[in-house]
Amino acid sequence: MRSYNQYCAVAKALDLVGDRWTLLIIRELLLRDRCRYTDLQFGLPGIATNLLADRLRDLEENGLVRRIDAPPPIATTLYELTPRGRDVKPILDALGHWGVAQMVVPHEQDTFRSHWLAYPVRELLTDRSPSDPPVTIAVHTGESEMIIETAGGGALARQGVAEGPDAVLTGPPGPILGLLTGVLDLEQAKSRGLTFEGDMTAIRRVQPVATRA
Amino acid sequence: MRSYNQYCAVAKALDLVGDRWTLLIIRELLLRDRCRYTDLQFGLPGIATNLLADRLRDLEENGLVRRIDAPPPIATTLYELTPRGRDVKPILDALGHWGVAQMVVPHEQDTFRSHWLAYPVRELLTDRSPSDPPVTIAVHTGESEMIIETAGGGALARQGVAEGPDAVLTGPPGPILGLLTGVLDLEQAKSRGLTFEGDMTAIRRVQPVATRA
DNA sequence: CAGCATCCGCTTTGATACTG
DNA sequence: CAGTATCAAAGCGGATGCTG
């Protein structure tokens, strides 16, 4: 809880959420809503367990996180954001929007969790024909199945199993995002480990208009 | 340049701008445009000089900052943001927007620089009667004079000397912001060191509508 | 097993001093 | 002015141990 000691709005914000790992903890709580300590650990590969405990304590003291002692049937502590903590979302959105540019070249040793897809999908993909019935793309990458759906003129990702998807993407996240964003064409993506089934027009529909392969 | 090694847009952004002091350096370069090493030091009270040098090197390597060797008449190095660096602005805006809530209680040992007013003024103040001719408020706090002006339905702060301002605020930044935001009334602000001259209706005009004292 | 606390080697930070 | 050099202290990451 070191402070910059500057009477400046940005510095005051960073005093509370600028420590290493803190914004990523809030990312997890935003993406997964209320969850357990172990869920947070899973969603934050690389964090030391004492650091996670420390940060959660700090966040609780500062009123961004609330701790819920679930009743006997579950008998575990759950963590969730307070309203003030949820207000951090625009900061993460801005970071995500700026950070997607850094994802085009996936790094070899990067870890990955399925639910992280939410940011690039929302920031990068679109719906080129919003008046047509929505399309569904099943994505098999990481630890759990994800669904990408067109909605409200854009595209959203959520966890779940698609019934009768228009397309199915399987493989590592790099070529999957590469194909979805149009940075890679189908052949390039396949050569990097992607398996594709279904209708390519569903893919083309969500590709961003500007940056086409 | 430690990385989280997560294939996630937010983590990738934090890999580049998440280190301590980095976002505040970008704040300075955004607020002051191109400036010298010493100007940055002045705008970043508390930073160690080696850290500033390290961060500037990292930022340059990552393509966010450009170094300009000014020709003989000036004969000094200037730093400025690249387009990619300027794209960080929405992140700082989101942080500033969220962080102003932390400014209502100024801390005793906080340092202050006049140009930092830009964030709370833009985020907090408004123009309650945009159709009327604009008002000007001179602010004397910190090391240089600032002008607050209504414009485009809101209020902006910039460095400069006002000619014939509608009001003049002098004193520490806490009560000045307190009065401007309506958290303090004139008597409370005066008792905390504020000196006020001019027309209170100019102050009331920029006060936020929701949180009135 | 969930939820930490402790210990330890290493890196980063912050303060100061010094140099071209 | 624009940094580099040095060094103590704090923070971090990894491993392990403890408790309900």
Short mmCIF file of C-alpha atoms (C1' of nucleotides) in Angstrom, two decimals:
data_model
loop_
_atom_site.label_atom_id
_atom_site.label_comp_id
_atom_site.label_asym_id
_atom_site.label_seq_id
_atom_site.Cartn_x
_atom_site.Cartn_y
_atom_site.Cartn_z
CA MET A 1 0.00 0.00 0.00
CA ARG A 2 2.69 2.44 -0.97
CA SER A 3 1.34 5.79 -2.14
CA TYR A 4 2.65 8.23 -4.72
CA ASN A 5 1.60 11.04 -2.39
CA GLN A 6 0.45 13.19 -5.29
CA TYR A 7 -2.74 15.20 -5.13
CA CYS A 8 -3.73 14.02 -8.61
CA ALA A 9 -6.69 11.91 -9.68
CA VAL A 10 -4.59 9.48 -11.71
CA ALA A 11 -2.06 9.01 -8.93
CA LYS A 12 -4.83 8.47 -6.37
CA ALA A 13 -6.36 5.80 -8.59
CA LEU A 14 -3.00 4.08 -9.00
CA ASP A 15 -2.49 4.19 -5.23
CA LEU A 16 -5.45 1.81 -4.98
CA VAL A 17 -5.23 -0.33 -8.12
CA GLY A 18 -1.72 0.29 -9.44
CA ASP A 19 0.09 -2.43 -7.54
CA ARG A 20 1.28 -5.45 -9.44
CA TRP A 21 -1.50 -8.06 -9.94
CA THR A 22 -4.25 -5.85 -8.50
CA LEU A 23 -5.94 -4.97 -11.79
CA LEU A 24 -5.71 -8.57 -12.94
CA ILE A 25 -7.46 -9.71 -9.77
CA ILE A 26 -10.22 -7.22 -10.54
CA ARG A 27 -10.31 -8.55 -14.11
CA GLU A 28 -11.02 -12.02 -12.76
CA LEU A 29 -13.72 -10.78 -10.42
CA LEU A 30 -15.34 -8.84 -13.27
CA LEU A 31 -15.23 -11.73 -15.73
CA ARG A 32 -16.26 -14.48 -13.31
CA ASP A 33 -18.39 -12.52 -10.90
CA ARG A 34 -18.25 -13.99 -7.43
CA CYS A 35 -15.67 -16.73 -6.93
CA ARG A 36 -13.46 -18.66 -4.56
CA TYR A 37 -9.82 -18.12 -3.66
CA THR A 38 -8.88 -21.17 -5.70
CA ASP A 39 -10.77 -19.91 -8.73
CA LEU A 40 -8.81 -16.68 -8.52
CA GLN A 41 -5.56 -18.62 -8.32
CA PHE A 42 -6.52 -20.58 -11.40
CA GLY A 43 -7.40 -17.44 -13.31
CA LEU A 44 -4.14 -15.76 -12.31
CA PRO A 45 -1.38 -18.16 -13.33
CA GLY A 46 1.94 -16.99 -11.95
CA ILE A 47 0.69 -15.20 -8.85
CA ALA A 48 2.24 -16.16 -5.53
CA THR A 49 -0.36 -17.30 -3.06
CA ASN A 50 0.77 -14.87 -0.37
CA LEU A 51 0.51 -12.02 -2.84
CA LEU A 52 -3.05 -13.00 -3.73
CA ALA A 53 -3.94 -13.07 -0.05
CA ASP A 54 -2.24 -9.70 0.52
CA ARG A 55 -3.93 -8.04 -2.43
CA LEU A 56 -7.34 -9.35 -1.48
CA ARG A 57 -6.85 -7.94 2.00
CA ASP A 58 -5.83 -4.56 0.59
CA LEU A 59 -8.74 -4.52 -1.82
CA GLU A 60 -11.13 -5.36 0.98
CA GLU A 61 -9.70 -2.63 3.25
CA ASN A 62 -10.08 -0.13 0.42
CA GLY A 63 -13.67 -1.13 -0.17
CA LEU A 64 -13.27 -2.60 -3.65
CA VAL A 65 -13.81 -6.24 -2.70
CA ARG A 66 -16.23 -7.90 -0.35
CA ARG A 67 -15.73 -11.27 1.30
CA ILE A 68 -18.76 -13.53 1.71
CA ASP A 69 -18.72 -16.51 4.03
CA ALA A 70 -20.99 -18.91 2.22
CA PRO A 71 -23.33 -20.92 4.47
CA PRO A 72 -22.63 -24.58 5.43
CA PRO A 73 -23.75 -26.39 2.24
CA ILE A 74 -20.95 -24.65 0.32
CA ALA A 75 -18.82 -23.73 3.34
CA THR A 76 -16.27 -21.62 1.57
CA THR A 77 -15.40 -17.96 1.29
CA LEU A 78 -16.46 -16.17 -1.83
CA TYR A 79 -15.01 -12.92 -3.14
CA GLU A 80 -16.90 -10.34 -5.11
CA LEU A 81 -16.51 -6.73 -6.16
CA THR A 82 -18.32 -3.95 -4.35
CA PRO A 83 -20.03 -1.28 -6.49
CA ARG A 84 -16.92 0.85 -6.13
CA GLY A 85 -14.88 -2.11 -7.35
CA ARG A 86 -17.15 -2.68 -10.33
CA ASP A 87 -16.60 0.96 -11.27
CA VAL A 88 -13.05 -0.04 -12.18
CA LYS A 89 -14.45 -1.77 -15.28
CA PRO A 90 -13.91 1.22 -17.63
CA ILE A 91 -10.23 1.20 -16.66
CA LEU A 92 -9.92 -2.47 -17.59
CA ASP A 93 -11.88 -1.88 -20.79
CA ALA A 94 -9.49 0.89 -21.79
CA LEU A 95 -6.51 -1.34 -20.99
CA GLY A 96 -8.05 -4.21 -22.94
CA HIS A 97 -8.83 -2.01 -25.89
CA TRP A 98 -5.27 -0.74 -26.01
CA GLY A 99 -3.73 -4.11 -25.20
CA VAL A 100 -5.31 -6.17 -27.99
CA ALA A 101 -2.77 -4.68 -30.37
CA GLN A 102 -0.16 -6.59 -28.37
CA MET A 103 -1.90 -9.94 -28.95
CA VAL A 104 -1.35 -10.38 -32.67
CA VAL A 105 1.96 -12.08 -31.98
CA PRO A 106 1.27 -14.66 -29.28
CA HIS A 107 4.31 -15.45 -27.17
CA GLU A 108 5.40 -19.05 -26.84
CA GLN A 109 5.31 -19.26 -23.04
CA ASP A 110 2.07 -17.36 -22.52
CA THR A 111 -0.52 -19.02 -20.34
CA PHE A 112 -4.16 -18.87 -21.37
CA ARG A 113 -7.63 -19.15 -19.83
CA SER A 114 -10.75 -19.44 -21.94
CA HIS A 115 -12.68 -16.62 -20.30
CA TRP A 116 -9.94 -14.12 -21.21
CA LEU A 117 -11.34 -14.27 -24.75
CA ALA A 118 -14.04 -11.86 -23.62
CA TYR A 119 -11.82 -8.79 -24.11
CA PRO A 120 -10.45 -9.34 -27.62
CA VAL A 121 -13.82 -10.59 -28.85
CA ARG A 122 -15.68 -7.55 -27.56
CA GLU A 123 -13.00 -5.07 -28.62
CA LEU A 124 -12.02 -6.51 -31.98
CA LEU A 125 -14.92 -8.36 -33.53
CA THR A 126 -18.05 -6.86 -35.02
CA ASP A 127 -21.27 -7.86 -36.74
CA ARG A 128 -21.12 -6.99 -40.41
CA SER A 129 -24.78 -7.79 -41.03
CA PRO A 130 -26.64 -6.97 -37.81
CA SER A 131 -30.04 -7.32 -39.47
CA ASP A 132 -29.47 -11.00 -40.27
CA PRO A 133 -30.24 -13.64 -37.64
CA PRO A 134 -27.37 -13.96 -35.15
CA VAL A 135 -24.59 -16.48 -35.71
CA THR A 136 -22.92 -18.69 -33.14
CA ILE A 137 -19.30 -19.81 -33.21
CA ALA A 138 -18.13 -22.51 -30.82
CA VAL A 139 -14.56 -22.13 -29.63
CA HIS A 140 -12.59 -24.97 -28.12
CA THR A 141 -9.42 -23.56 -26.63
CA GLY A 142 -8.15 -23.50 -23.11
CA GLU A 143 -9.90 -25.30 -20.29
CA SER A 144 -13.57 -24.74 -21.09
CA GLU A 145 -15.80 -24.26 -24.10
CA MET A 146 -16.67 -20.77 -25.20
CA ILE A 147 -19.41 -19.40 -27.43
CA ILE A 148 -19.07 -16.33 -29.60
CA GLU A 149 -22.36 -14.74 -30.61
CA THR A 150 -23.29 -11.69 -32.58
CA ALA A 151 -25.42 -9.32 -30.53
CA GLY A 152 -26.20 -5.63 -30.60
CA GLY A 153 -24.07 -4.91 -33.64
CA GLY A 154 -20.99 -6.54 -32.08
CA ALA A 155 -19.83 -9.88 -30.81
CA LEU A 156 -19.66 -11.30 -27.30
CA ALA A 157 -17.93 -14.33 -25.81
CA ARG A 158 -19.32 -16.38 -22.95
CA GLN A 159 -18.74 -19.76 -21.41
CA GLY A 160 -21.06 -22.52 -22.51
CA VAL A 161 -21.71 -25.32 -24.96
CA ALA A 162 -23.19 -24.26 -28.28
CA GLU A 163 -26.03 -26.23 -29.84
CA GLY A 164 -25.77 -26.35 -33.60
CA PRO A 165 -23.09 -23.65 -34.00
CA ASP A 166 -22.46 -22.14 -37.41
CA ALA A 167 -18.76 -22.83 -37.03
CA VAL A 168 -16.43 -24.63 -34.64
CA LEU A 169 -12.89 -23.47 -33.94
CA THR A 170 -10.47 -25.78 -32.15
CA GLY A 171 -6.82 -25.22 -31.31
CA PRO A 172 -4.50 -22.76 -29.60
CA PRO A 173 -5.86 -19.25 -28.96
CA GLY A 174 -3.33 -17.47 -31.19
CA PRO A 175 -4.51 -18.81 -34.57
CA ILE A 176 -8.13 -18.72 -33.38
CA LEU A 177 -7.91 -14.99 -32.73
CA GLY A 178 -5.80 -14.60 -35.86
CA LEU A 179 -8.55 -16.09 -38.00
CA LEU A 180 -11.34 -14.24 -36.21
CA THR A 181 -9.61 -10.91 -36.64
CA GLY A 182 -8.58 -11.63 -40.22
CA VAL A 183 -4.88 -11.29 -39.49
CA LEU A 184 -4.48 -14.89 -40.65
CA ASP A 185 -6.39 -16.58 -43.47
CA LEU A 186 -7.76 -20.10 -43.04
CA GLU A 187 -4.67 -21.83 -44.46
CA GLN A 188 -2.29 -19.86 -42.26
CA ALA A 189 -4.41 -20.50 -39.19
CA LYS A 190 -4.61 -24.23 -39.97
CA SER A 191 -0.85 -24.42 -40.38
CA ARG A 192 -0.55 -23.01 -36.87
CA GLY A 193 -2.73 -25.66 -35.31
CA LEU A 194 -6.29 -24.55 -35.94
CA THR A 195 -9.01 -27.03 -36.76
CA PHE A 196 -12.01 -25.55 -38.51
CA GLU A 197 -15.47 -26.93 -39.12
CA GLY A 198 -18.58 -25.26 -40.44
CA ASP A 199 -19.29 -22.13 -42.35
CA MET A 200 -16.56 -19.59 -43.12
CA THR A 201 -19.19 -16.92 -43.78
CA ALA A 202 -19.93 -16.95 -40.04
CA ILE A 203 -16.27 -16.11 -39.43
CA ARG A 204 -16.19 -13.41 -42.08
CA ARG A 205 -19.26 -11.85 -40.58
CA VAL A 206 -17.54 -11.04 -37.29
CA GLN A 207 -14.20 -9.99 -38.75
CA PRO A 208 -13.29 -6.35 -38.24
CA VAL A 209 -13.88 -4.24 -41.32
CA ALA A 210 -10.59 -2.36 -41.35
CA THR A 211 -7.90 -5.02 -40.85
CA ARG A 212 -8.71 -7.80 -43.29
CA ALA A 213 -6.17 -10.45 -44.37
CA MET B 1 10.18 -5.36 -18.20
CA ARG B 2 8.75 -8.29 -16.33
CA SER B 3 5.80 -9.89 -18.08
CA TYR B 4 2.71 -11.57 -16.70
CA ASN B 5 3.00 -14.08 -19.55
CA GLN B 6 -0.75 -14.22 -19.99
CA TYR B 7 -2.35 -14.28 -23.42
CA CYS B 8 -4.87 -11.64 -22.36
CA ALA B 9 -5.35 -8.11 -23.65
CA VAL B 10 -5.36 -6.53 -20.20
CA ALA B 11 -2.24 -8.38 -19.11
CA LYS B 12 -0.47 -7.45 -22.34
CA ALA B 13 -1.30 -3.79 -21.75
CA LEU B 14 -0.03 -3.97 -18.19
CA ASP B 15 3.17 -5.61 -19.41
CA LEU B 16 3.92 -2.32 -21.18
CA VAL B 17 2.42 0.34 -18.92
CA GLY B 18 1.79 -1.47 -15.62
CA ASP B 19 5.14 -0.86 -13.99
CA ARG B 20 5.32 1.60 -11.15
CA TRP B 21 5.59 5.24 -12.35
CA THR B 22 5.08 4.37 -16.03
CA LEU B 23 1.52 5.65 -16.33
CA LEU B 24 2.41 8.80 -14.41
CA ILE B 25 5.24 9.49 -16.84
CA ILE B 26 2.74 9.17 -19.67
CA ARG B 27 0.40 11.49 -17.75
CA GLU B 28 3.12 14.14 -17.73
CA LEU B 29 3.85 13.71 -21.41
CA LEU B 30 0.15 13.97 -22.21
CA LEU B 31 -0.43 17.04 -20.07
CA ARG B 32 2.72 18.90 -21.04
CA ASP B 33 3.30 17.61 -24.52
CA ARG B 34 6.98 17.50 -25.38
CA CYS B 35 9.34 18.22 -22.49
CA ARG B 36 12.76 17.82 -20.97
CA TYR B 37 14.04 15.28 -18.48
CA THR B 38 14.07 17.92 -15.77
CA ASP B 39 10.48 18.92 -16.52
CA LEU B 40 9.47 15.29 -16.08
CA GLN B 41 11.32 15.11 -12.77
CA PHE B 42 9.53 18.23 -11.60
CA GLY B 43 6.15 16.81 -12.60
CA LEU B 44 6.87 13.51 -10.88
CA PRO B 45 7.83 14.38 -7.32
CA GLY B 46 9.12 11.32 -5.54
CA ILE B 47 10.52 9.46 -8.52
CA ALA B 48 14.13 8.32 -8.31
CA THR B 49 16.20 9.66 -11.16
CA ASN B 50 17.50 6.25 -12.17
CA LEU B 51 13.92 4.96 -12.31
CA LEU B 52 12.90 7.82 -14.59
CA ALA B 53 15.83 7.05 -16.87
CA ASP B 54 14.98 3.32 -16.84
CA ARG B 55 11.31 3.88 -17.60
CA LEU B 56 12.02 6.31 -20.41
CA ARG B 57 14.33 3.76 -21.95
CA ASP B 58 11.68 1.02 -21.67
CA LEU B 59 9.00 3.30 -23.09
CA GLU B 60 11.24 4.21 -25.99
CA GLU B 61 12.08 0.54 -26.71
CA ASN B 62 8.39 -0.29 -26.68
CA GLY B 63 7.58 2.52 -29.10
CA LEU B 64 5.51 4.68 -26.76
CA VAL B 65 8.01 7.50 -26.36
CA ARG B 66 10.30 9.23 -28.81
CA ARG B 67 13.47 11.08 -27.92
CA ILE B 68 14.29 14.25 -29.84
CA ASP B 69 17.73 15.78 -29.77
CA ALA B 70 16.95 19.46 -30.10
CA PRO B 71 19.31 21.46 -32.30
CA PRO B 72 22.09 23.72 -30.85
CA PRO B 73 20.03 26.78 -29.84
CA ILE B 74 18.18 24.63 -27.29
CA ALA B 75 20.75 21.83 -27.13
CA THR B 76 18.79 19.45 -24.96
CA THR B 77 16.92 16.22 -25.34
CA LEU B 78 13.16 16.39 -25.49
CA TYR B 79 10.74 13.55 -24.86
CA GLU B 80 7.38 13.13 -26.50
CA LEU B 81 4.76 10.45 -26.97
CA THR B 82 4.48 8.52 -30.21
CA PRO B 83 0.97 8.00 -31.65
CA ARG B 84 0.89 4.61 -29.92
CA GLY B 85 1.81 6.36 -26.69
CA ARG B 86 -0.90 8.97 -27.10
CA ASP B 87 -3.38 6.13 -27.50
CA VAL B 88 -2.86 5.44 -23.80
CA LYS B 89 -4.89 8.58 -23.05
CA PRO B 90 -8.23 6.75 -22.62
CA ILE B 91 -6.61 4.57 -19.95
CA LEU B 92 -5.48 7.65 -18.02
CA ASP B 93 -8.88 9.27 -18.50
CA ALA B 94 -10.57 6.22 -17.02
CA LEU B 95 -8.13 6.21 -14.11
CA GLY B 96 -8.65 9.94 -13.57
CA HIS B 97 -12.41 9.59 -13.72
CA TRP B 98 -12.34 6.83 -11.11
CA GLY B 99 -9.64 8.45 -9.02
CA VAL B 100 -11.27 11.83 -8.44
CA ALA B 101 -13.45 10.18 -5.79
CA GLN B 102 -10.23 9.70 -3.82
CA MET B 103 -9.43 13.42 -3.90
CA VAL B 104 -12.18 14.77 -1.66
CA VAL B 105 -10.01 14.18 1.39
CA PRO B 106 -6.60 15.64 0.54
CA HIS B 107 -3.77 14.05 2.45
CA GLU B 108 -1.46 16.25 4.45
CA GLN B 109 1.80 15.18 2.83
CA ASP B 110 0.55 15.13 -0.75
CA THR B 111 2.62 17.01 -3.29
CA PHE B 112 0.87 19.07 -5.94
CA ARG B 113 1.52 20.51 -9.39
CA SER B 114 -0.81 23.03 -11.00
CA HIS B 115 -1.27 21.21 -14.29
CA TRP B 116 -2.66 18.15 -12.50
CA LEU B 117 -5.86 20.17 -12.11
CA ALA B 118 -6.71 19.23 -15.67
CA TYR B 119 -8.16 15.85 -14.67
CA PRO B 120 -10.51 16.76 -11.83
CA VAL B 121 -11.69 19.88 -13.68
CA ARG B 122 -12.53 17.96 -16.83
CA GLU B 123 -14.05 14.99 -15.00
CA LEU B 124 -15.93 16.80 -12.26
CA LEU B 125 -16.95 20.24 -13.38
CA THR B 126 -19.65 21.13 -15.87
CA ASP B 127 -21.33 24.13 -17.44
CA ARG B 128 -24.81 24.59 -16.06
CA SER B 129 -25.77 27.27 -18.56
CA PRO B 130 -23.89 26.48 -21.78
CA SER B 131 -25.86 29.04 -23.79
CA ASP B 132 -24.58 31.94 -21.67
CA PRO B 133 -21.24 33.56 -22.53
CA PRO B 134 -18.33 31.51 -21.09
CA VAL B 135 -16.92 32.31 -17.66
CA THR B 136 -13.31 32.35 -16.60
CA ILE B 137 -11.98 31.44 -13.17
CA ALA B 138 -8.38 32.19 -12.28
CA VAL B 139 -6.77 29.69 -9.95
CA HIS B 140 -3.66 30.45 -7.95
CA THR B 141 -2.39 27.22 -6.46
CA GLY B 142 0.81 25.35 -6.92
CA GLU B 143 3.69 26.70 -8.95
CA SER B 144 1.92 28.37 -11.86
CA GLU B 145 -1.34 30.13 -12.60
CA MET B 146 -4.19 28.17 -14.09
CA ILE B 147 -7.37 29.23 -15.88
CA ILE B 148 -10.63 27.34 -15.73
CA GLU B 149 -13.00 28.08 -18.59
CA THR B 150 -16.39 26.79 -19.58
CA ALA B 151 -16.33 25.30 -23.07
CA GLY B 152 -18.39 22.79 -24.98
CA GLY B 153 -20.81 22.16 -22.15
CA GLY B 154 -18.03 21.38 -19.68
CA ALA B 155 -15.03 23.02 -18.09
CA LEU B 156 -11.35 22.87 -18.97
CA ALA B 157 -8.21 23.91 -17.11
CA ARG B 158 -5.10 25.27 -18.77
CA GLN B 159 -1.99 27.15 -17.80
CA GLY B 160 -2.07 30.88 -18.27
CA VAL B 161 -2.87 34.26 -16.79
CA ALA B 162 -6.53 35.28 -16.98
CA GLU B 163 -7.48 38.80 -17.98
CA GLY B 164 -10.52 40.04 -16.12
CA PRO B 165 -11.58 36.67 -14.65
CA ASP B 166 -15.07 36.31 -13.19
CA ALA B 167 -13.57 34.86 -10.01
CA VAL B 168 -10.14 34.31 -8.49
CA LEU B 169 -9.34 31.35 -6.24
CA THR B 170 -6.16 31.36 -4.19
CA GLY B 171 -4.93 28.80 -1.69
CA PRO B 172 -4.18 25.11 -1.34
CA PRO B 173 -5.69 22.79 -3.97
CA GLY B 174 -7.88 20.85 -1.53
CA PRO B 175 -10.31 23.63 -0.59
CA ILE B 176 -10.17 24.99 -4.16
CA LEU B 177 -11.42 21.69 -5.54
CA GLY B 178 -13.77 21.37 -2.59
CA LEU B 179 -15.43 24.67 -3.43
CA LEU B 180 -15.48 24.02 -7.17
CA THR B 181 -17.11 20.64 -6.72
CA GLY B 182 -19.53 21.89 -4.08
CA VAL B 183 -18.26 19.50 -1.43
CA LEU B 184 -17.36 22.56 0.65
CA ASP B 185 -19.30 25.79 0.86
CA LEU B 186 -17.51 29.14 0.75
CA GLU B 187 -17.17 29.44 4.54
CA GLN B 188 -15.76 25.93 4.91
CA ALA B 189 -13.32 26.48 2.05
CA LYS B 190 -12.18 29.81 3.52
CA SER B 191 -11.60 28.21 6.90
CA ARG B 192 -9.27 25.75 5.15
CA GLY B 193 -7.13 28.42 3.59
CA LEU B 194 -9.02 29.56 0.50
CA THR B 195 -9.08 33.18 -0.56
CA PHE B 196 -11.96 34.11 -2.82
CA GLU B 197 -12.56 37.16 -4.95
CA GLY B 198 -15.17 37.84 -7.55
CA ASP B 199 -18.51 36.37 -8.44
CA MET B 200 -19.80 33.23 -6.72
CA THR B 201 -22.26 32.66 -9.54
CA ALA B 202 -19.28 31.79 -11.76
CA ILE B 203 -18.36 29.06 -9.26
CA ARG B 204 -21.91 27.77 -9.00
CA ARG B 205 -22.12 27.60 -12.75
CA VAL B 206 -19.37 24.97 -13.01
CA GLN B 207 -20.37 22.95 -9.95
CA PRO B 208 -21.56 19.41 -10.69
CA VAL B 209 -25.32 19.06 -10.60
CA ALA B 210 -25.55 15.91 -8.52
CA THR B 211 -23.23 16.47 -5.54
CA ARG B 212 -24.06 19.92 -4.19
CA ALA B 213 -23.12 21.07 -0.68
"C1'" DC C 1 -8.93 -29.41 -0.24
"C1'" DA C 2 -9.53 -24.33 0.55
"C1'" DG C 3 -7.17 -20.51 2.51
"C1'" DC C 4 -3.86 -18.81 3.90
"C1'" DA C 5 1.21 -17.87 6.68
"C1'" DT C 6 6.22 -18.44 6.64
"C1'" DC C 7 10.62 -18.60 4.83
"C1'" DC C 8 14.09 -17.58 1.39
"C1'" DG C 9 16.65 -16.02 -2.74
"C1'" DC C 10 16.19 -12.60 -5.99
"C1'" DT C 11 14.72 -8.29 -8.20
"C1'" DT C 12 13.00 -3.76 -7.95
"C1'" DT C 13 12.70 0.44 -5.74
"C1'" DG C 14 14.15 4.73 -3.49
"C1'" DA C 15 17.65 7.81 -1.70
"C1'" DT C 16 21.90 9.76 -2.34
"C1'" DA C 17 26.13 10.78 -4.53
"C1'" DC C 18 28.60 11.61 -8.46
"C1'" DT C 19 29.90 12.74 -13.59
"C1'" DG C 20 30.18 14.57 -18.61
"C1'" DC D 1 21.02 19.52 -17.65
"C1'" DA D 2 20.81 14.73 -18.16
"C1'" DG D 3 21.70 11.32 -16.66
"C1'" DT D 4 24.96 6.92 -14.28
"C1'" DA D 5 26.66 4.50 -9.95
"C1'" DT D 6 26.00 2.68 -5.57
"C1'" DC D 7 23.58 0.56 -1.88
"C1'" DA D 8 20.06 -0.42 1.68
"C1'" DA D 9 15.33 -1.60 2.06
"C1'" DA D 10 11.20 -3.19 0.30
"C1'" DG D 11 8.63 -6.12 -2.72
"C1'" DC D 12 8.15 -10.25 -5.51
"C1'" DG D 13 8.06 -15.26 -6.85
"C1'" DG D 14 8.49 -19.96 -5.54
"C1'" DA D 15 8.35 -23.55 -2.29
"C1'" DT D 16 6.62 -25.38 1.64
"C1'" DG D 17 3.96 -25.92 5.92
"C1'" DC D 18 0.01 -25.27 8.77
"C1'" DT D 19 -4.96 -25.23 9.97
"C1'" DG D 20 -10.00 -25.90 9.61
#
